[in-house]
Short mmCIF file of C-alpha atoms in Angstrom, two decimals:
data_model
loop_
_atom_site.label_atom_id
_atom_site.label_comp_id
_atom_site.label_asym_id
_atom_site.label_seq_id
_atom_site.Cartn_x
_atom_site.Cartn_y
_atom_site.Cartn_z
CA MET A 1 71.01 95.33 80.36
CA VAL A 2 73.01 95.39 83.51
CA VAL A 3 76.47 96.80 83.93
CA SER A 4 78.63 96.80 86.88
CA ALA A 5 82.31 96.60 87.99
CA HIS A 6 82.12 92.76 88.49
CA PRO A 7 80.51 89.85 86.42
CA LEU A 8 78.80 88.53 89.71
CA GLY A 9 77.34 92.04 90.33
CA SER A 10 75.85 92.18 86.89
CA GLU A 11 74.53 88.57 87.27
CA ALA A 12 72.77 89.58 90.38
CA GLY A 13 70.82 92.38 88.51
CA LEU A 14 70.06 90.04 85.52
CA GLU A 15 68.75 87.57 87.95
CA MET A 16 66.17 90.10 89.19
CA LEU A 17 65.14 90.93 85.56
CA ARG A 18 64.64 87.19 84.75
CA LYS A 19 62.43 87.03 87.98
CA GLY A 20 60.28 89.75 86.46
CA GLY A 21 61.80 92.64 88.49
CA ASN A 22 62.35 96.06 87.01
CA ALA A 23 65.39 98.24 86.73
CA VAL A 24 65.40 99.39 90.30
CA ASP A 25 65.32 95.77 91.58
CA ALA A 26 68.22 95.09 89.28
CA ALA A 27 70.11 98.14 90.44
CA VAL A 28 69.55 97.44 94.11
CA ALA A 29 70.57 93.66 93.81
CA THR A 30 73.80 94.73 91.81
CA ALA A 31 74.71 97.28 94.41
CA PHE A 32 74.37 94.73 97.33
CA ALA A 33 76.40 92.16 95.38
CA ILE A 34 79.19 94.65 94.59
CA SER A 35 79.47 95.35 98.28
CA VAL A 36 80.39 91.78 98.57
CA VAL A 37 82.70 91.13 95.60
CA GLU A 38 84.02 94.59 95.26
CA PRO A 39 84.40 95.55 98.97
CA LEU A 40 87.25 97.91 98.42
CA SER A 41 85.28 100.19 96.07
CA ALA A 42 81.81 100.05 97.57
CA GLY A 43 79.96 98.51 100.42
CA ILE A 44 77.22 98.75 103.02
CA GLY A 45 79.57 100.97 105.17
CA GLY A 46 79.67 103.66 102.53
CA GLY A 47 77.22 105.67 100.44
CA GLY A 48 76.33 106.56 96.97
CA PHE A 49 74.29 108.63 94.41
CA LEU A 50 71.43 107.35 92.16
CA LEU A 51 70.08 108.92 88.98
CA MET A 52 66.92 107.54 87.76
CA TYR A 53 65.05 108.27 84.41
CA GLN A 54 61.27 107.61 84.39
CA ALA A 55 60.27 107.10 80.64
CA ASN A 56 56.60 107.36 81.40
CA LYS A 57 57.00 110.78 82.89
CA GLY A 58 60.15 111.96 81.00
CA GLU A 59 61.51 112.82 84.36
CA ILE A 60 64.97 112.35 85.95
CA ARG A 61 65.34 112.06 89.71
CA ALA A 62 68.49 112.19 91.86
CA LEU A 63 68.86 110.43 95.21
CA ASP A 64 71.80 111.45 97.50
CA PHE A 65 72.67 108.78 100.01
CA ARG A 66 76.31 109.63 100.43
CA GLU A 67 77.94 109.40 103.98
CA ARG A 68 77.28 112.31 106.33
CA ALA A 69 79.64 113.83 108.86
CA PRO A 70 78.90 112.59 112.41
CA LEU A 71 77.24 115.11 114.72
CA LYS A 72 80.41 115.23 116.78
CA ALA A 73 82.66 116.03 113.84
CA THR A 74 84.62 119.36 114.01
CA ARG A 75 86.33 121.57 111.51
CA ASP A 76 89.80 120.97 112.87
CA MET A 77 89.59 117.08 113.63
CA TYR A 78 92.16 116.22 111.06
CA LEU A 79 94.76 118.75 112.25
CA ASP A 80 97.49 118.17 114.79
CA THR A 81 98.24 120.34 117.84
CA GLN A 82 100.34 122.65 115.53
CA GLY A 83 97.40 123.04 113.09
CA LYS A 84 99.09 120.85 110.38
CA VAL A 85 97.05 118.37 108.35
CA ARG A 86 97.44 114.72 109.63
CA THR A 87 97.64 113.16 106.16
CA LEU A 88 95.96 109.88 106.70
CA ALA A 89 93.50 110.74 109.36
CA SER A 90 90.69 111.43 106.94
CA VAL A 91 91.49 108.30 104.95
CA ASP A 92 92.32 105.48 107.50
CA GLY A 93 91.00 104.87 110.90
CA TYR A 94 87.81 105.43 112.93
CA LEU A 95 87.95 109.26 112.53
CA SER A 96 87.67 108.89 108.74
CA VAL A 97 84.28 107.13 108.74
CA GLY A 98 81.20 108.94 107.75
CA VAL A 99 77.56 107.92 108.73
CA PRO A 100 76.76 105.09 106.14
CA GLY A 101 74.00 105.74 103.65
CA THR A 102 74.08 102.80 101.29
CA VAL A 103 71.45 100.68 103.01
CA ALA A 104 69.06 103.51 103.69
CA GLY A 105 69.38 104.81 99.93
CA LEU A 106 68.88 101.28 98.41
CA TYR A 107 65.93 100.70 100.73
CA GLN A 108 64.28 104.00 99.96
CA ILE A 109 64.63 103.60 96.11
CA HIS A 110 63.32 100.07 96.48
CA ARG A 111 60.47 100.91 98.65
CA GLN A 112 59.34 103.58 96.19
CA TYR A 113 59.98 102.07 92.84
CA GLY A 114 60.92 98.36 93.28
CA LYS A 115 58.70 95.48 92.29
CA LEU A 116 60.13 92.25 93.79
CA PRO A 117 60.27 91.72 97.55
CA TRP A 118 63.08 93.25 99.46
CA ALA A 119 64.55 89.98 100.61
CA THR A 120 64.74 88.76 96.93
CA VAL A 121 66.94 91.71 95.90
CA VAL A 122 69.36 91.12 98.71
CA ALA A 123 69.54 87.28 98.29
CA PRO A 124 72.39 87.18 95.68
CA ALA A 125 74.67 89.11 97.92
CA ILE A 126 73.95 86.97 100.91
CA ARG A 127 74.94 83.89 98.62
CA TYR A 128 78.09 85.52 97.43
CA ALA A 129 79.12 86.27 101.09
CA GLN A 130 78.05 82.84 102.46
CA ASP A 131 79.33 80.61 99.68
CA GLY A 132 82.41 82.69 98.60
CA PHE A 133 83.61 83.97 95.15
CA ILE A 134 86.90 83.67 93.32
CA VAL A 135 89.02 86.84 93.81
CA SER A 136 90.14 88.46 90.63
CA ASP A 137 93.53 90.21 89.55
CA ARG A 138 91.59 93.58 90.14
CA PHE A 139 90.70 92.48 93.67
CA VAL A 140 94.17 91.51 94.56
CA GLU A 141 95.62 94.79 93.14
CA ALA A 142 93.19 96.63 95.34
CA THR A 143 94.19 94.82 98.50
CA GLU A 144 97.84 95.29 97.66
CA ARG A 145 97.32 99.08 97.61
CA ARG A 146 95.67 99.05 101.00
CA LYS A 147 97.66 96.21 102.49
CA GLU A 148 98.98 98.39 105.30
CA ALA A 149 95.57 99.51 106.49
CA LEU A 150 94.16 96.02 106.21
CA LEU A 151 96.84 94.58 108.41
CA GLN A 152 96.51 97.40 110.90
CA TYR A 153 92.86 96.53 112.00
CA PRO A 154 92.28 93.05 113.33
CA ALA A 155 88.75 92.68 111.88
CA ALA A 156 90.01 93.74 108.31
CA ARG A 157 92.99 91.41 108.75
CA GLN A 158 90.72 88.50 109.75
CA VAL A 159 88.48 88.86 106.72
CA PHE A 160 90.86 90.01 103.91
CA THR A 161 93.92 87.95 104.72
CA ARG A 162 94.95 84.42 105.67
CA ASN A 163 97.10 84.86 108.74
CA GLY A 164 98.38 88.10 107.31
CA ALA A 165 98.84 86.88 103.75
CA LEU A 166 96.74 88.48 101.02
CA TYR A 167 94.44 86.37 98.89
CA GLN A 168 95.69 85.64 95.47
CA PRO A 169 93.84 85.38 92.07
CA GLY A 170 91.82 82.15 92.02
CA ASP A 171 91.44 82.00 95.77
CA LYS A 172 87.99 81.91 97.28
CA LEU A 173 86.97 84.55 99.75
CA ILE A 174 84.18 83.58 102.19
CA GLN A 175 82.55 86.35 104.50
CA ARG A 176 80.29 84.59 106.82
CA ASP A 177 79.90 87.56 109.24
CA LEU A 178 78.92 89.78 106.23
CA ALA A 179 76.34 87.16 105.23
CA GLN A 180 74.85 87.23 108.74
CA THR A 181 74.69 90.99 108.58
CA LEU A 182 73.03 90.97 105.04
CA ARG A 183 70.40 88.41 106.26
CA ALA A 184 69.49 90.89 109.01
CA ILE A 185 69.24 93.70 106.54
CA ALA A 186 67.16 91.51 104.32
CA ARG A 187 64.74 90.89 107.25
CA ASN A 188 64.64 94.62 108.28
CA PRO A 189 66.91 97.25 106.85
CA ASN A 190 66.25 99.49 109.71
CA ASP A 191 68.40 97.01 111.85
CA PHE A 192 71.35 98.84 110.36
CA TYR A 193 70.21 102.21 111.82
CA THR A 194 68.21 101.48 114.95
CA GLY A 195 68.79 97.84 115.75
CA ARG A 196 71.44 95.40 116.73
CA ILE A 197 73.79 96.31 113.79
CA ALA A 198 73.50 100.00 114.72
CA GLN A 199 74.33 99.10 118.35
CA ALA A 200 77.45 97.09 117.21
CA ILE A 201 78.67 99.99 115.04
CA ALA A 202 78.07 102.57 117.93
CA ALA A 203 79.81 100.37 120.47
CA ASP A 204 82.87 99.83 118.17
CA MET A 205 83.09 103.45 117.41
CA ALA A 206 83.02 104.37 121.13
CA LYS A 207 85.66 101.74 121.93
CA ASN A 208 87.98 103.01 119.16
CA GLY A 209 87.86 106.72 119.32
CA GLY A 210 85.28 107.11 116.40
CA LEU A 211 82.51 109.71 116.38
CA ILE A 212 79.48 107.86 114.97
CA THR A 213 76.69 107.39 117.66
CA LEU A 214 73.29 105.78 117.74
CA GLU A 215 71.76 109.21 117.28
CA ASP A 216 73.88 109.68 114.05
CA LEU A 217 72.64 106.25 112.59
CA LYS A 218 68.96 106.88 113.76
CA SER A 219 68.85 110.36 112.19
CA TYR A 220 70.30 109.51 108.87
CA LYS A 221 67.97 110.07 105.89
CA PRO A 222 68.67 109.95 102.08
CA ILE A 223 67.88 113.20 100.22
CA TRP A 224 66.10 113.72 96.86
CA ARG A 225 67.87 116.44 95.04
CA THR A 226 67.01 118.18 91.71
CA PRO A 227 69.41 116.85 89.00
CA ILE A 228 71.73 119.33 87.26
CA CYS A 229 71.09 119.34 83.49
CA GLY A 230 72.53 121.09 80.44
CA ASN A 231 72.46 120.87 76.69
CA PHE A 232 75.21 119.55 74.54
CA ARG A 233 74.39 119.96 70.75
CA SER A 234 71.12 117.92 70.38
CA TYR A 235 71.43 116.22 73.81
CA ARG A 236 70.16 116.92 77.29
CA VAL A 237 72.81 115.79 79.90
CA CYS A 238 71.88 115.21 83.45
CA SER A 239 73.98 114.46 86.54
CA MET A 240 74.00 114.60 90.31
CA PRO A 241 73.74 118.38 91.44
#
């Protein structure tokens, strides 16, 4: 069974199972697909957590691939000159961005436990980006909530609006630039951290007052952590620590 926030995400995971892949292949394919069809809730510019139960060992593992603060981050970076919090500085704009962990985390879990070729698990996401998908009511509600931020940044405006007008339910959203990026990741996921994608991220950050550098991207590593577990009646419950 594959469960996600979008039917196309779940379908991507099922496609891997039908090809003979395992649960990790399905999870990675679903996560990449969600980065295309649910871009306002998850994406390759973000990070995540993964809990994995290995039935043959009776063991649960936890992988932390959340975003990290850039090396140039400081304690007071979201305060104004009077020491007051700049409300949106940690939410919108270049200073709000952490060093992305999604690609590194998904690649690590797949490298250790996946069965199908890496390019195969990224393929559905590439297809959804290249060919497009029909936006849902949920997608439109999310873009409505973030409309001001989407319109503020030219790149976001170009992708998520039509000349400033938001997509409506039933419209098709095509993201060819994202498809190109995902193809590069399918060929070599390290491109995101040390190659042309990394250089593009670092250059854009430097140009717009962001803090992420090539050094930040190159040094990013997911971390295996010990899950936190407790007992509830007859059940053992485990989560991220």
